[in-house]
């Protein structure tokens, strides 16, 4: 029987995912606090300073843009923290020798939906920023969605494979 034993690859992967998960969780919480602070604490005018040589130009940045950026960063980091949480749960079932656990099917579906939402939200956000601040960011094209879309589709196909694996395992347990 395989397991999460000290020194095993599964143990190493679980530890690495755990560290990254907690780092993302802390970063997400920090961004949320910054969002709340920026929303409710009156601040003076905020500006972005661009320097070229000895001279600098200050460009005013509206609070709404900063809140939009903080909200997007929060969603992005939080989404990937959720993905890592589900991956860690799947690694733990692998560690106890039960990779086709029925819960892994729903975990994979949650990962797929989270990746789809983060990808779509990022694409929409980049388009919004490119239209709000002309010239600051090149608007993404539909071609930019090809690779992430295939990744999401692969995750949903894997969920189907895991569902079939769980069904076969259940049938073999009933066979005497």
Short mmCIF file of N, CA and C in Angstrom, two decimals:
data_model
loop_
_atom_site.label_atom_id
_atom_site.label_comp_id
_atom_site.label_asym_id
_atom_site.label_seq_id
_atom_site.Cartn_x
_atom_site.Cartn_y
_atom_site.Cartn_z
N UNK A 1 0.86 -1.19 0.00
CA UNK A 1 0.00 0.00 0.00
C UNK A 1 0.89 1.24 0.00
N UNK A 2 0.59 2.15 -0.89
CA UNK A 2 1.36 3.39 -0.93
C UNK A 2 0.75 4.36 0.07
N UNK A 3 1.53 5.32 0.46
CA UNK A 3 1.02 6.29 1.41
C UNK A 3 1.87 7.54 1.41
N UNK A 4 1.44 8.51 2.20
CA UNK A 4 2.20 9.73 2.35
C UNK A 4 3.21 9.45 3.47
N UNK A 5 4.34 8.87 3.08
CA UNK A 5 5.38 8.55 4.05
C UNK A 5 6.49 9.57 3.91
N UNK A 6 7.23 9.80 5.00
CA UNK A 6 8.33 10.75 4.90
C UNK A 6 9.30 10.33 3.80
N UNK A 7 9.65 11.30 2.93
CA UNK A 7 10.58 11.03 1.85
C UNK A 7 9.93 10.58 0.56
N UNK A 8 8.65 10.26 0.58
CA UNK A 8 8.00 9.82 -0.66
C UNK A 8 7.71 11.03 -1.54
N UNK A 9 7.58 10.77 -2.84
CA UNK A 9 7.29 11.85 -3.79
C UNK A 9 5.94 12.49 -3.47
N UNK A 10 4.98 11.68 -3.06
CA UNK A 10 3.66 12.21 -2.71
C UNK A 10 3.77 13.14 -1.51
N UNK A 11 4.59 12.76 -0.54
CA UNK A 11 4.78 13.61 0.64
C UNK A 11 5.44 14.93 0.25
N UNK A 12 6.44 14.85 -0.62
CA UNK A 12 7.13 16.06 -1.07
C UNK A 12 6.17 16.98 -1.82
N UNK A 13 5.35 16.40 -2.70
CA UNK A 13 4.38 17.17 -3.45
C UNK A 13 3.34 17.80 -2.53
N UNK A 14 2.88 17.03 -1.55
CA UNK A 14 1.90 17.56 -0.59
C UNK A 14 2.48 18.72 0.20
N UNK A 15 3.73 18.59 0.62
CA UNK A 15 4.40 19.65 1.37
C UNK A 15 4.56 20.90 0.51
N UNK A 16 5.01 20.73 -0.73
CA UNK A 16 5.20 21.87 -1.63
C UNK A 16 3.87 22.56 -1.91
N UNK A 17 2.83 21.79 -2.23
CA UNK A 17 1.52 22.38 -2.48
C UNK A 17 0.98 23.08 -1.24
N UNK A 18 1.24 22.50 -0.07
CA UNK A 18 0.80 23.13 1.17
C UNK A 18 1.47 24.48 1.40
N UNK A 19 2.77 24.53 1.16
CA UNK A 19 3.50 25.80 1.33
C UNK A 19 2.99 26.85 0.35
N UNK A 20 2.81 26.45 -0.91
CA UNK A 20 2.33 27.40 -1.91
C UNK A 20 0.90 27.83 -1.59
N UNK A 21 0.07 26.87 -1.14
CA UNK A 21 -1.31 27.20 -0.78
C UNK A 21 -1.35 28.25 0.32
N UNK A 22 -0.56 28.06 1.38
CA UNK A 22 -0.60 29.02 2.49
C UNK A 22 -0.01 30.37 2.08
N UNK A 23 1.01 30.36 1.23
CA UNK A 23 1.55 31.63 0.73
C UNK A 23 0.49 32.38 -0.08
N UNK A 24 -0.22 31.66 -0.96
CA UNK A 24 -1.28 32.29 -1.74
C UNK A 24 -2.43 32.76 -0.85
N UNK A 25 -2.75 31.98 0.16
CA UNK A 25 -3.82 32.37 1.08
C UNK A 25 -3.46 33.65 1.83
N UNK A 26 -2.23 33.74 2.30
CA UNK A 26 -1.78 34.95 2.99
C UNK A 26 -1.75 36.15 2.05
N UNK A 27 -1.27 35.93 0.82
CA UNK A 27 -1.24 37.02 -0.16
C UNK A 27 -2.66 37.47 -0.49
N UNK A 28 -3.59 36.53 -0.62
CA UNK A 28 -4.98 36.86 -0.90
C UNK A 28 -5.58 37.68 0.24
N UNK A 29 -5.28 37.28 1.48
CA UNK A 29 -5.78 38.02 2.64
C UNK A 29 -5.19 39.43 2.67
N UNK A 30 -3.91 39.57 2.33
CA UNK A 30 -3.27 40.89 2.31
C UNK A 30 -3.92 41.79 1.27
N UNK A 31 -4.19 41.24 0.10
CA UNK A 31 -4.83 42.03 -0.96
C UNK A 31 -6.25 42.41 -0.55
N UNK A 32 -6.96 41.50 0.11
CA UNK A 32 -8.31 41.81 0.59
C UNK A 32 -8.26 42.95 1.61
N UNK A 33 -7.30 42.91 2.52
CA UNK A 33 -7.15 44.00 3.49
C UNK A 33 -6.82 45.32 2.78
N UNK A 34 -5.96 45.26 1.77
CA UNK A 34 -5.63 46.48 1.01
C UNK A 34 -6.87 47.01 0.29
N UNK A 35 -7.70 46.12 -0.23
CA UNK A 35 -8.94 46.52 -0.90
C UNK A 35 -9.88 47.21 0.09
N UNK A 36 -10.06 46.59 1.26
CA UNK A 36 -10.93 47.18 2.28
C UNK A 36 -10.38 48.53 2.74
N UNK A 37 -9.07 48.60 2.98
CA UNK A 37 -8.44 49.84 3.40
C UNK A 37 -8.65 50.93 2.35
N UNK A 38 -8.40 50.60 1.09
CA UNK A 38 -8.53 51.58 0.00
C UNK A 38 -9.98 52.01 -0.17
N UNK A 39 -10.91 51.13 0.11
CA UNK A 39 -12.33 51.44 -0.05
C UNK A 39 -12.82 52.41 1.02
N UNK A 40 -12.42 52.18 2.27
CA UNK A 40 -13.03 52.93 3.37
C UNK A 40 -12.18 54.03 3.98
N UNK A 41 -10.88 54.02 3.76
CA UNK A 41 -10.02 55.05 4.35
C UNK A 41 -9.81 56.15 3.32
N UNK A 42 -10.17 57.39 3.67
CA UNK A 42 -9.96 58.48 2.70
C UNK A 42 -8.46 58.73 2.50
N UNK A 43 -8.07 58.67 1.26
CA UNK A 43 -6.66 58.89 0.91
C UNK A 43 -6.57 60.10 0.00
N UNK A 44 -5.43 60.70 -0.01
CA UNK A 44 -5.21 61.83 -0.91
C UNK A 44 -5.11 61.33 -2.35
N UNK A 45 -4.89 62.24 -3.26
CA UNK A 45 -4.77 61.82 -4.66
C UNK A 45 -3.61 60.84 -4.83
N UNK A 46 -3.87 59.81 -5.59
CA UNK A 46 -2.85 58.81 -5.84
C UNK A 46 -2.33 59.02 -7.25
N UNK A 47 -1.04 58.82 -7.40
CA UNK A 47 -0.45 59.03 -8.71
C UNK A 47 0.59 57.99 -9.02
N UNK A 48 0.80 57.82 -10.27
CA UNK A 48 1.83 56.92 -10.77
C UNK A 48 2.90 57.81 -11.39
N UNK A 49 4.13 57.67 -10.92
CA UNK A 49 5.21 58.51 -11.43
C UNK A 49 6.03 57.73 -12.44
N UNK A 50 6.16 58.29 -13.61
CA UNK A 50 6.96 57.70 -14.67
C UNK A 50 8.18 58.58 -14.85
N UNK A 51 9.36 57.96 -14.75
CA UNK A 51 10.58 58.77 -14.88
C UNK A 51 11.33 58.38 -16.14
N UNK A 52 11.91 59.38 -16.74
CA UNK A 52 12.79 59.19 -17.89
C UNK A 52 13.99 60.10 -17.66
N UNK A 53 15.09 59.51 -17.27
CA UNK A 53 16.27 60.33 -16.98
C UNK A 53 16.10 61.01 -15.62
N UNK A 54 16.31 62.33 -15.59
CA UNK A 54 16.20 63.08 -14.35
C UNK A 54 14.79 63.61 -14.10
N UNK A 55 13.97 63.61 -15.11
CA UNK A 55 12.63 64.18 -14.98
C UNK A 55 11.59 63.08 -14.76
N UNK A 56 10.55 63.43 -14.06
CA UNK A 56 9.47 62.48 -13.82
C UNK A 56 8.13 63.12 -14.09
N UNK A 57 7.20 62.32 -14.54
CA UNK A 57 5.85 62.79 -14.80
C UNK A 57 4.91 62.01 -13.90
N UNK A 58 4.06 62.72 -13.18
CA UNK A 58 3.09 62.06 -12.32
C UNK A 58 1.74 62.06 -13.01
N UNK A 59 1.17 60.86 -13.10
CA UNK A 59 -0.12 60.68 -13.74
C UNK A 59 -1.11 60.29 -12.65
N UNK A 60 -2.23 61.03 -12.53
CA UNK A 60 -3.19 60.67 -11.49
C UNK A 60 -3.86 59.33 -11.79
N UNK A 61 -4.03 58.52 -10.75
CA UNK A 61 -4.68 57.22 -10.89
C UNK A 61 -5.96 57.25 -10.04
N UNK A 62 -7.12 57.17 -10.68
CA UNK A 62 -8.37 57.20 -9.92
C UNK A 62 -8.48 56.01 -8.97
N UNK A 63 -9.14 56.24 -7.85
CA UNK A 63 -9.34 55.20 -6.84
C UNK A 63 -10.05 53.99 -7.45
N UNK A 64 -10.96 54.21 -8.37
CA UNK A 64 -11.69 53.10 -8.98
C UNK A 64 -10.73 52.15 -9.71
N UNK A 65 -9.70 52.69 -10.34
CA UNK A 65 -8.73 51.84 -11.04
C UNK A 65 -7.95 50.99 -10.04
N UNK A 66 -7.59 51.60 -8.94
CA UNK A 66 -6.84 50.86 -7.91
C UNK A 66 -7.72 49.77 -7.31
N UNK A 67 -8.99 50.09 -7.03
CA UNK A 67 -9.90 49.09 -6.50
C UNK A 67 -10.12 47.96 -7.51
N UNK A 68 -10.23 48.30 -8.78
CA UNK A 68 -10.38 47.29 -9.83
C UNK A 68 -9.17 46.37 -9.84
N UNK A 69 -7.97 46.94 -9.78
CA UNK A 69 -6.75 46.14 -9.81
C UNK A 69 -6.66 45.24 -8.57
N UNK A 70 -6.97 45.79 -7.40
CA UNK A 70 -6.93 44.98 -6.18
C UNK A 70 -7.97 43.86 -6.22
N UNK A 71 -9.14 44.17 -6.73
CA UNK A 71 -10.18 43.14 -6.85
C UNK A 71 -9.76 42.04 -7.81
N UNK A 72 -9.15 42.41 -8.92
CA UNK A 72 -8.68 41.41 -9.89
C UNK A 72 -7.57 40.55 -9.30
N UNK A 73 -6.65 41.16 -8.59
CA UNK A 73 -5.56 40.41 -7.96
C UNK A 73 -6.12 39.47 -6.90
N UNK A 74 -7.09 39.94 -6.12
CA UNK A 74 -7.73 39.11 -5.11
C UNK A 74 -8.38 37.88 -5.74
N UNK A 75 -9.14 38.09 -6.82
CA UNK A 75 -9.82 36.98 -7.50
C UNK A 75 -8.81 35.99 -8.08
N UNK A 76 -7.76 36.50 -8.67
CA UNK A 76 -6.74 35.66 -9.29
C UNK A 76 -6.03 34.80 -8.24
N UNK A 77 -5.52 35.43 -7.19
CA UNK A 77 -4.81 34.69 -6.14
C UNK A 77 -5.75 33.74 -5.40
N UNK A 78 -6.95 34.23 -5.10
CA UNK A 78 -7.93 33.39 -4.40
C UNK A 78 -8.35 32.18 -5.22
N UNK A 79 -8.52 32.38 -6.52
CA UNK A 79 -8.87 31.26 -7.40
C UNK A 79 -7.80 30.19 -7.40
N UNK A 80 -6.55 30.61 -7.49
CA UNK A 80 -5.49 29.62 -7.50
C UNK A 80 -5.28 28.99 -6.13
N UNK A 81 -5.57 29.70 -5.06
CA UNK A 81 -5.53 29.08 -3.74
C UNK A 81 -6.60 27.98 -3.64
N UNK A 82 -7.78 28.23 -4.21
CA UNK A 82 -8.83 27.20 -4.22
C UNK A 82 -8.40 25.98 -5.04
N UNK A 83 -7.75 26.22 -6.18
CA UNK A 83 -7.26 25.11 -7.00
C UNK A 83 -6.25 24.28 -6.21
N UNK A 84 -5.32 24.95 -5.54
CA UNK A 84 -4.31 24.22 -4.76
C UNK A 84 -4.94 23.44 -3.60
N UNK A 85 -5.97 24.00 -3.01
CA UNK A 85 -6.67 23.30 -1.92
C UNK A 85 -7.26 21.97 -2.42
N UNK A 86 -7.88 22.02 -3.60
CA UNK A 86 -8.45 20.80 -4.17
C UNK A 86 -7.35 19.82 -4.58
N UNK A 87 -6.26 20.34 -5.11
CA UNK A 87 -5.14 19.46 -5.50
C UNK A 87 -4.54 18.77 -4.29
N UNK A 88 -4.42 19.48 -3.19
CA UNK A 88 -3.89 18.87 -1.97
C UNK A 88 -4.79 17.75 -1.49
N UNK A 89 -6.10 17.95 -1.55
CA UNK A 89 -7.03 16.90 -1.14
C UNK A 89 -6.89 15.68 -2.05
N UNK A 90 -6.67 15.92 -3.34
CA UNK A 90 -6.48 14.80 -4.27
C UNK A 90 -5.16 14.08 -3.99
N UNK A 91 -4.11 14.81 -3.68
CA UNK A 91 -2.81 14.21 -3.36
C UNK A 91 -2.95 13.33 -2.12
N UNK A 92 -3.74 13.76 -1.16
CA UNK A 92 -3.92 12.97 0.06
C UNK A 92 -4.64 11.66 -0.23
N UNK A 93 -5.61 11.66 -1.17
CA UNK A 93 -6.25 10.39 -1.53
C UNK A 93 -5.26 9.49 -2.27
N UNK A 94 -4.37 10.09 -3.06
CA UNK A 94 -3.33 9.32 -3.72
C UNK A 94 -2.40 8.70 -2.69
N UNK A 95 -2.10 9.46 -1.65
CA UNK A 95 -1.20 8.99 -0.60
C UNK A 95 -1.72 7.80 0.16
N UNK A 96 -3.04 7.66 0.25
CA UNK A 96 -3.61 6.51 0.95
C UNK A 96 -3.99 5.40 -0.03
N UNK A 97 -3.57 5.55 -1.28
CA UNK A 97 -3.80 4.50 -2.27
C UNK A 97 -5.19 4.49 -2.86
N UNK A 98 -5.88 5.62 -2.84
CA UNK A 98 -7.25 5.68 -3.35
C UNK A 98 -7.42 6.86 -4.31
N UNK A 99 -6.69 6.87 -5.44
CA UNK A 99 -6.77 8.03 -6.34
C UNK A 99 -8.13 8.19 -7.01
N UNK A 100 -8.89 7.09 -7.14
CA UNK A 100 -10.19 7.17 -7.79
C UNK A 100 -11.32 7.33 -6.78
N UNK A 101 -11.02 8.04 -5.72
CA UNK A 101 -12.05 8.35 -4.72
C UNK A 101 -13.14 9.18 -5.40
N UNK A 102 -14.41 8.89 -5.13
CA UNK A 102 -15.49 9.64 -5.79
C UNK A 102 -15.41 11.16 -5.59
N UNK A 103 -14.88 11.62 -4.47
CA UNK A 103 -14.77 13.07 -4.24
C UNK A 103 -13.79 13.73 -5.22
N UNK A 104 -12.83 12.95 -5.74
CA UNK A 104 -11.87 13.54 -6.67
C UNK A 104 -12.53 13.98 -7.97
N UNK A 105 -13.64 13.36 -8.32
CA UNK A 105 -14.38 13.78 -9.52
C UNK A 105 -14.89 15.20 -9.31
N UNK A 106 -15.54 15.45 -8.18
CA UNK A 106 -16.05 16.81 -7.93
C UNK A 106 -14.91 17.79 -7.71
N UNK A 107 -13.80 17.34 -7.14
CA UNK A 107 -12.64 18.22 -6.97
C UNK A 107 -12.09 18.67 -8.33
N UNK A 108 -11.99 17.73 -9.26
CA UNK A 108 -11.51 18.08 -10.59
C UNK A 108 -12.47 19.03 -11.29
N UNK A 109 -13.76 18.81 -11.13
CA UNK A 109 -14.74 19.72 -11.73
C UNK A 109 -14.62 21.12 -11.12
N UNK A 110 -14.42 21.20 -9.80
CA UNK A 110 -14.25 22.50 -9.16
C UNK A 110 -12.99 23.18 -9.67
N UNK A 111 -11.91 22.41 -9.87
CA UNK A 111 -10.68 22.98 -10.42
C UNK A 111 -10.95 23.51 -11.83
N UNK A 112 -11.66 22.73 -12.63
CA UNK A 112 -11.96 23.15 -14.00
C UNK A 112 -12.78 24.43 -14.03
N UNK A 113 -13.82 24.51 -13.21
CA UNK A 113 -14.65 25.72 -13.18
C UNK A 113 -13.86 26.92 -12.67
N UNK A 114 -13.03 26.70 -11.65
CA UNK A 114 -12.22 27.80 -11.12
C UNK A 114 -11.26 28.32 -12.19
N UNK A 115 -10.58 27.40 -12.89
CA UNK A 115 -9.67 27.82 -13.95
C UNK A 115 -10.41 28.55 -15.07
N UNK A 116 -11.60 28.08 -15.41
CA UNK A 116 -12.39 28.73 -16.46
C UNK A 116 -12.78 30.14 -16.04
N UNK A 117 -13.21 30.30 -14.79
CA UNK A 117 -13.63 31.61 -14.29
C UNK A 117 -12.43 32.56 -14.20
N UNK A 118 -11.31 32.06 -13.67
CA UNK A 118 -10.11 32.91 -13.56
C UNK A 118 -9.61 33.32 -14.95
N UNK A 119 -9.60 32.37 -15.88
CA UNK A 119 -9.15 32.67 -17.24
C UNK A 119 -10.07 33.68 -17.91
N UNK A 120 -11.38 33.43 -17.83
CA UNK A 120 -12.35 34.36 -18.43
C UNK A 120 -12.31 35.72 -17.78
N UNK A 121 -12.22 35.74 -16.45
CA UNK A 121 -12.16 37.02 -15.74
C UNK A 121 -10.90 37.79 -16.07
N UNK A 122 -9.79 37.09 -16.17
CA UNK A 122 -8.53 37.75 -16.53
C UNK A 122 -8.61 38.34 -17.94
N UNK A 123 -9.17 37.59 -18.86
CA UNK A 123 -9.30 38.05 -20.24
C UNK A 123 -10.23 39.27 -20.32
N UNK A 124 -11.36 39.20 -19.63
CA UNK A 124 -12.31 40.33 -19.61
C UNK A 124 -11.67 41.54 -18.93
N UNK A 125 -10.96 41.29 -17.83
CA UNK A 125 -10.29 42.40 -17.12
C UNK A 125 -9.23 43.07 -17.98
N UNK A 126 -8.45 42.28 -18.70
CA UNK A 126 -7.43 42.86 -19.58
C UNK A 126 -8.09 43.68 -20.69
N UNK A 127 -9.19 43.19 -21.22
CA UNK A 127 -9.91 43.96 -22.24
C UNK A 127 -10.44 45.27 -21.66
N UNK A 128 -11.00 45.20 -20.44
CA UNK A 128 -11.54 46.41 -19.81
C UNK A 128 -10.44 47.44 -19.59
N UNK A 129 -9.30 46.98 -19.05
CA UNK A 129 -8.20 47.90 -18.78
C UNK A 129 -7.66 48.49 -20.08
N UNK A 130 -7.55 47.66 -21.12
CA UNK A 130 -7.02 48.17 -22.38
C UNK A 130 -7.95 49.22 -23.00
N UNK A 131 -9.25 49.13 -22.73
CA UNK A 131 -10.17 50.14 -23.25
C UNK A 131 -10.25 51.37 -22.34
N UNK A 132 -10.09 51.17 -21.02
CA UNK A 132 -10.14 52.30 -20.09
C UNK A 132 -8.89 53.17 -20.19
N UNK A 133 -7.75 52.52 -20.29
CA UNK A 133 -6.47 53.24 -20.33
C UNK A 133 -5.83 52.92 -21.68
N UNK A 134 -6.23 53.64 -22.68
CA UNK A 134 -5.77 53.37 -24.05
C UNK A 134 -4.24 53.48 -24.13
N UNK A 135 -3.67 52.48 -24.77
CA UNK A 135 -2.23 52.47 -24.98
C UNK A 135 -1.44 51.88 -23.84
N UNK A 136 -2.06 51.69 -22.67
CA UNK A 136 -1.32 51.15 -21.53
C UNK A 136 -1.17 49.63 -21.62
N UNK A 137 -2.10 49.00 -22.28
CA UNK A 137 -2.10 47.55 -22.36
C UNK A 137 -2.71 47.14 -23.69
N UNK A 138 -2.08 46.22 -24.34
CA UNK A 138 -2.60 45.71 -25.60
C UNK A 138 -3.80 44.80 -25.29
N UNK A 139 -4.94 45.01 -25.93
CA UNK A 139 -6.09 44.15 -25.65
C UNK A 139 -5.81 42.72 -26.10
N UNK A 140 -6.18 41.73 -25.27
CA UNK A 140 -5.94 40.35 -25.66
C UNK A 140 -6.91 39.93 -26.76
N UNK A 141 -6.45 39.05 -27.60
CA UNK A 141 -7.31 38.53 -28.66
C UNK A 141 -7.90 37.20 -28.25
N UNK A 142 -8.78 36.69 -29.07
CA UNK A 142 -9.39 35.40 -28.78
C UNK A 142 -8.35 34.28 -28.80
N UNK A 143 -7.28 34.46 -29.58
CA UNK A 143 -6.23 33.45 -29.63
C UNK A 143 -5.58 33.25 -28.26
N UNK A 144 -5.59 34.29 -27.43
CA UNK A 144 -5.01 34.19 -26.09
C UNK A 144 -5.78 33.23 -25.19
N UNK A 145 -6.98 32.85 -25.60
CA UNK A 145 -7.80 31.93 -24.80
C UNK A 145 -7.63 30.47 -25.22
N UNK A 146 -6.90 30.20 -26.30
CA UNK A 146 -6.82 28.83 -26.82
C UNK A 146 -6.18 27.88 -25.81
N UNK A 147 -4.97 28.18 -25.35
CA UNK A 147 -4.27 27.29 -24.43
C UNK A 147 -5.01 27.12 -23.11
N UNK A 148 -5.46 28.22 -22.45
CA UNK A 148 -6.20 28.02 -21.20
C UNK A 148 -7.50 27.23 -21.40
N UNK A 149 -8.15 27.42 -22.54
CA UNK A 149 -9.38 26.68 -22.80
C UNK A 149 -9.10 25.19 -22.93
N UNK A 150 -8.03 24.84 -23.64
CA UNK A 150 -7.67 23.43 -23.73
C UNK A 150 -7.30 22.86 -22.37
N UNK A 151 -6.63 23.64 -21.52
CA UNK A 151 -6.28 23.17 -20.18
C UNK A 151 -7.55 22.89 -19.37
N UNK A 152 -8.52 23.78 -19.47
CA UNK A 152 -9.79 23.58 -18.75
C UNK A 152 -10.50 22.33 -19.28
N UNK A 153 -10.52 22.16 -20.59
CA UNK A 153 -11.15 20.98 -21.18
C UNK A 153 -10.46 19.69 -20.73
N UNK A 154 -9.13 19.72 -20.64
CA UNK A 154 -8.40 18.54 -20.18
C UNK A 154 -8.78 18.20 -18.74
N UNK A 155 -8.95 19.21 -17.90
CA UNK A 155 -9.34 18.96 -16.51
C UNK A 155 -10.73 18.31 -16.47
N UNK A 156 -11.66 18.78 -17.30
CA UNK A 156 -12.99 18.17 -17.32
C UNK A 156 -12.95 16.75 -17.89
N UNK A 157 -12.09 16.49 -18.87
CA UNK A 157 -11.93 15.13 -19.39
C UNK A 157 -11.36 14.23 -18.28
N UNK A 158 -10.38 14.73 -17.55
CA UNK A 158 -9.83 13.96 -16.43
C UNK A 158 -10.89 13.66 -15.37
N UNK A 159 -11.79 14.60 -15.15
CA UNK A 159 -12.89 14.35 -14.21
C UNK A 159 -13.74 13.18 -14.69
N UNK A 160 -13.99 13.12 -16.01
CA UNK A 160 -14.72 11.99 -16.56
C UNK A 160 -13.96 10.68 -16.40
N UNK A 161 -12.65 10.71 -16.62
CA UNK A 161 -11.82 9.52 -16.45
C UNK A 161 -11.88 9.07 -14.99
N UNK A 162 -11.78 10.00 -14.06
CA UNK A 162 -11.82 9.65 -12.65
C UNK A 162 -13.20 9.12 -12.26
N UNK A 163 -14.25 9.67 -12.85
CA UNK A 163 -15.60 9.17 -12.58
C UNK A 163 -15.71 7.71 -13.02
N UNK A 164 -15.19 7.42 -14.21
CA UNK A 164 -15.20 6.04 -14.71
C UNK A 164 -14.34 5.13 -13.84
N UNK A 165 -13.18 5.62 -13.41
CA UNK A 165 -12.31 4.85 -12.52
C UNK A 165 -13.00 4.53 -11.20
N UNK A 166 -13.72 5.52 -10.65
CA UNK A 166 -14.45 5.31 -9.39
C UNK A 166 -15.56 4.28 -9.61
N UNK A 167 -16.22 4.34 -10.77
CA UNK A 167 -17.30 3.37 -11.06
C UNK A 167 -16.73 1.97 -11.17
N UNK A 168 -15.61 1.82 -11.88
CA UNK A 168 -14.99 0.51 -12.02
C UNK A 168 -14.51 -0.03 -10.68
N UNK A 169 -13.97 0.84 -9.86
CA UNK A 169 -13.53 0.42 -8.53
C UNK A 169 -14.70 -0.08 -7.70
N UNK A 170 -15.82 0.65 -7.76
CA UNK A 170 -17.02 0.26 -7.03
C UNK A 170 -17.52 -1.10 -7.50
N UNK A 171 -17.51 -1.32 -8.83
CA UNK A 171 -17.95 -2.60 -9.37
C UNK A 171 -17.03 -3.73 -8.94
N UNK A 172 -15.72 -3.48 -8.91
CA UNK A 172 -14.78 -4.54 -8.52
C UNK A 172 -14.91 -4.86 -7.04
N UNK A 173 -15.29 -3.88 -6.22
CA UNK A 173 -15.50 -4.15 -4.79
C UNK A 173 -16.72 -5.01 -4.57
N UNK A 174 -17.72 -4.93 -5.46
CA UNK A 174 -18.93 -5.72 -5.33
C UNK A 174 -18.77 -7.13 -5.88
N UNK A 175 -17.72 -7.34 -6.72
CA UNK A 175 -17.48 -8.64 -7.31
C UNK A 175 -16.78 -9.54 -6.30
N UNK A 176 -17.31 -10.72 -6.16
CA UNK A 176 -16.71 -11.65 -5.19
C UNK A 176 -15.82 -12.64 -5.92
#
